XYZ file of N, CA and C in Angstrom:
312
model
N 0.851 -1.157 0.000
C 0.000 0.000 0.000
C 0.899 1.222 0.000
N 0.480 2.249 -0.703
C 1.240 3.489 -0.676
C 0.327 4.623 -0.231
N 0.894 5.549 0.523
C 0.147 6.695 1.040
C 0.888 7.949 0.615
N 0.195 8.820 -0.089
C 0.817 10.060 -0.563
C 0.959 11.045 0.593
N 1.982 11.874 0.512
C 2.251 12.832 1.588
C 1.107 13.814 1.811
N 0.262 14.022 0.825
C -0.844 14.975 0.972
C -1.858 14.530 2.031
N -1.851 13.248 2.395
C -2.793 12.745 3.393
C -2.320 12.961 4.828
N -1.129 13.484 5.000
C -0.612 13.816 6.323
C -0.599 15.332 6.453
N -1.310 15.856 7.438
C -1.297 17.317 7.599
C 0.065 17.763 8.142
N 0.287 19.065 8.142
C 1.595 19.614 8.508
C 2.034 19.209 9.913
N 1.095 19.194 10.848
C 1.449 18.844 12.228
C 1.955 17.408 12.325
N 1.257 16.468 11.694
C 1.670 15.063 11.714
C 2.990 14.892 10.963
N 3.135 15.570 9.827
C 4.385 15.476 9.058
C 5.569 15.977 9.885
N 5.366 17.051 10.622
C 6.435 17.607 11.448
C 6.708 16.716 12.660
N 5.641 16.306 13.345
C 5.770 15.535 14.578
C 6.513 14.217 14.361
N 6.260 13.569 13.237
C 6.837 12.245 12.986
C 7.857 12.230 11.847
N 8.321 13.407 11.452
C 9.339 13.494 10.391
C 8.953 12.680 9.159
N 7.718 12.836 8.734
C 7.198 12.069 7.604
C 8.046 12.279 6.356
N 8.512 13.495 6.145
C 9.270 13.785 4.928
C 10.526 12.922 4.803
N 11.092 12.490 5.922
C 12.264 11.617 5.881
C 11.919 10.211 5.405
N 10.656 9.822 5.515
C 10.228 8.480 5.135
C 9.722 8.402 3.700
N 9.589 9.546 3.044
C 9.021 9.582 1.697
C 9.988 9.017 0.668
N 9.431 8.301 -0.299
C 10.237 7.862 -1.434
C 10.347 9.029 -2.416
N 11.058 8.831 -3.496
C 11.257 9.901 -4.478
C 9.962 10.390 -5.118
N 8.926 9.561 -5.115
C 7.647 9.957 -5.719
C 6.655 10.511 -4.692
N 7.138 10.881 -3.500
C 6.335 11.495 -2.429
C 5.313 10.548 -1.799
N 5.574 9.257 -1.852
C 4.725 8.269 -1.197
C 5.502 7.588 -0.075
N 4.757 7.123 0.925
C 5.282 6.201 1.918
C 4.711 4.841 1.548
N 5.568 3.849 1.402
C 5.123 2.516 1.015
C 4.991 1.641 2.254
N 3.877 0.908 2.339
C 3.568 0.073 3.498
C 3.321 -1.354 3.028
N 3.715 -2.305 3.832
C 3.455 -3.707 3.541
C 2.190 -4.133 4.282
N 1.238 -4.698 3.553
C 0.003 -5.204 4.155
C 0.198 -6.696 4.386
N 0.038 -7.114 5.626
C 0.293 -8.511 5.970
C -0.969 -9.313 6.261
N -2.075 -8.646 6.525
C -3.279 -9.366 6.911
C -4.508 -8.563 6.530
N -5.596 -9.231 6.224
C -6.850 -8.549 5.938
C -8.024 -9.468 6.237
N -9.222 -8.892 6.355
C -10.442 -9.668 6.581
C -11.421 -9.301 5.470
N -11.296 -9.949 4.336
C -12.086 -9.584 3.174
C -13.445 -10.281 3.179
N -14.453 -9.564 2.725
C -15.777 -10.129 2.577
C -16.653 -10.068 3.820
N -16.123 -9.683 4.939
C -16.898 -9.597 6.175
C -17.395 -8.173 6.348
N -18.707 -8.010 6.358
C -19.306 -6.677 6.412
C -18.877 -5.902 7.659
N -18.735 -6.576 8.773
C -18.393 -5.928 10.037
C -16.886 -5.864 10.281
N -16.090 -6.197 9.287
C -14.639 -6.309 9.487
C -14.020 -5.029 10.021
N -14.425 -3.899 9.496
C -13.760 -2.660 9.901
C -14.019 -2.322 11.368
N -15.248 -2.441 11.838
C -15.542 -2.107 13.234
C -14.942 -3.151 14.177
N -14.934 -4.415 13.765
C -14.313 -5.449 14.588
C -12.814 -5.209 14.718
N -12.182 -4.913 13.608
C -10.739 -4.649 13.632
C -10.432 -3.414 14.462
N -11.226 -2.369 14.298
C -10.984 -1.127 15.035
C -11.130 -1.341 16.540
N -12.192 -1.993 16.955
C -12.444 -2.218 18.379
C -11.338 -3.070 19.008
N -10.982 -4.152 18.339
C -9.938 -5.041 18.854
C -8.589 -4.328 18.902
N -8.269 -3.615 17.839
C -6.995 -2.904 17.786
C -6.907 -1.802 18.819
N -7.983 -1.057 18.995
C -7.985 0.046 19.955
C -7.644 -0.464 21.350
N -8.254 -1.561 21.745
C -7.986 -2.129 23.065
C -6.559 -2.659 23.158
N -6.146 -3.427 22.164
C -4.819 -4.043 22.199
C -3.710 -2.990 22.177
N -3.838 -2.014 21.288
C -2.799 -0.993 21.184
C -2.748 -0.111 22.429
N -3.899 0.251 22.954
C -3.937 1.093 24.157
C -3.263 0.408 25.337
N -3.458 -0.898 25.448
C -2.850 -1.656 26.546
C -1.328 -1.727 26.456
N -0.767 -1.414 25.298
C 0.683 -1.518 25.097
C 1.316 -0.173 24.759
N 0.684 0.914 25.196
C 1.308 2.224 25.055
C 1.016 2.969 23.768
N 0.010 2.519 23.004
C -0.378 3.192 21.765
C -1.796 3.748 21.908
N -1.961 4.878 22.575
C -3.313 5.437 22.693
C -3.764 6.008 21.348
N -5.064 5.957 21.073
C -5.544 6.545 19.819
C -5.451 8.067 19.867
N -5.195 8.670 18.725
C -5.197 10.125 18.601
C -6.640 10.541 18.351
N -7.233 11.250 19.287
C -8.663 11.555 19.204
C -9.006 12.469 18.035
N -8.073 13.312 17.620
C -8.345 14.239 16.523
C -8.327 13.550 15.163
N -7.723 12.364 15.082
C -7.581 11.642 13.817
C -8.068 10.210 14.010
N -9.271 9.932 13.579
C -9.852 8.609 13.744
C -9.013 7.560 13.015
N -8.667 6.494 13.708
C -7.895 5.414 13.112
C -6.396 5.616 13.164
N -5.927 6.559 13.988
C -4.492 6.845 14.082
C -4.032 6.672 15.522
N -2.946 5.926 15.704
C -2.362 5.701 17.015
C -0.887 6.070 16.979
N -0.385 6.583 18.097
C 1.049 6.809 18.257
C 1.465 6.249 19.610
N 2.715 5.870 19.716
C 3.217 5.330 20.977
C 3.553 6.473 21.928
N 3.431 6.219 23.226
C 3.667 7.262 24.225
C 5.134 7.662 24.328
N 6.070 6.750 24.045
C 7.491 7.089 24.150
C 8.268 6.870 22.854
N 7.728 6.139 21.920
C 8.393 5.877 20.639
C 7.774 6.762 19.564
N 8.451 6.890 18.437
C 7.905 7.698 17.349
C 7.211 6.829 16.302
N 6.580 5.763 16.742
C 5.858 4.870 15.841
C 4.454 5.403 15.598
N 3.973 5.191 14.374
C 2.610 5.578 14.005
C 1.920 4.345 13.446
N 0.677 4.150 13.826
C -0.139 3.071 13.287
C -1.422 3.692 12.775
N -1.813 3.360 11.550
C -3.043 3.904 10.981
C -3.902 2.757 10.457
N -5.190 2.823 10.747
C -6.153 1.833 10.280
C -7.170 2.538 9.400
N -7.359 2.020 8.207
C -8.339 2.580 7.276
C -9.154 1.426 6.716
N -10.419 1.373 7.075
C -11.333 0.275 6.730
C -10.707 -1.023 7.229
N -10.229 -1.902 6.343
C -9.610 -3.140 6.815
C -8.143 -3.234 6.390
N -7.538 -2.104 6.108
C -6.111 -2.037 5.799
C -5.419 -1.174 6.845
N -4.136 -1.362 6.984
C -3.409 -0.547 7.954
C -2.016 -0.230 7.435
N -1.436 0.786 8.036
C -0.071 1.180 7.714
C 0.704 1.417 8.994
N 2.004 1.220 8.917
C 2.886 1.414 10.064
C 4.034 2.317 9.635
N 4.316 3.315 10.447
C 5.480 4.164 10.222
C 6.363 4.036 11.458
N 7.627 3.736 11.238
C 8.561 3.587 12.347
C 9.899 4.163 11.919
N 10.716 4.533 12.884
C 12.002 5.148 12.583
C 13.184 4.210 12.773
N 12.966 3.089 13.465
C 14.060 2.128 13.628
C 13.482 0.728 13.821
N 14.340 -0.277 13.680
C 13.887 -1.666 13.767
C 13.333 -2.022 15.137
N 13.877 -1.443 16.189
C 13.381 -1.731 17.540
C 11.916 -1.311 17.674
N 11.581 -0.120 17.168
C 10.191 0.346 17.215
C 9.294 -0.534 16.354
N 9.795 -0.947 15.198
C 9.025 -1.827 14.314
C 8.707 -3.138 15.021
N 9.718 -3.757 15.620
C 9.512 -5.041 16.295
C 8.583 -4.896 17.499
N 8.672 -3.786 18.210
C 7.783 -3.559 19.351
C 6.328 -3.536 18.892
N 6.036 -2.818 17.822
C 4.659 -2.741 17.328
C 4.197 -4.084 16.776
N 5.042 -4.764 16.031
C 4.666 -6.072 15.484
C 4.387 -7.063 16.608
N 5.224 -7.083 17.635
C 4.989 -7.973 18.781
C 3.684 -7.623 19.486
N 3.373 -6.336 19.595
C 2.114 -5.911 20.202
C 0.934 -6.423 19.388
N 1.013 -6.318 18.078
C -0.081 -6.758 17.214
C -0.238 -8.272 17.209
N 0.850 -8.998 17.406
C 0.792 -10.462 17.387
C 0.269 -11.058 18.687
N 0.194 -10.281 19.763
C -0.275 -10.802 21.056
C -1.748 -11.100 21.018
């Protein structure tokens, strides 16, 4: 999945140094590893489950941006859109922390 820089407002781009993660074509590329296709309730089920799981591990939801979570001490970003998601991280340790949280 690719997300164009225009979908990140200036505050989010500044806060998480989004411009450093951009490829030459102004997109951030994300790997999608899992989905729940064909289930009408998939998006609300995924959102509810993720909100609880992420909050319990230091990723509170950002109330101003529905479907966006950031870690309390790391610069990791997690975004959920319908039944797809994206992860932005600045180092492998942060990546592994979020992946381990999601796998629990």
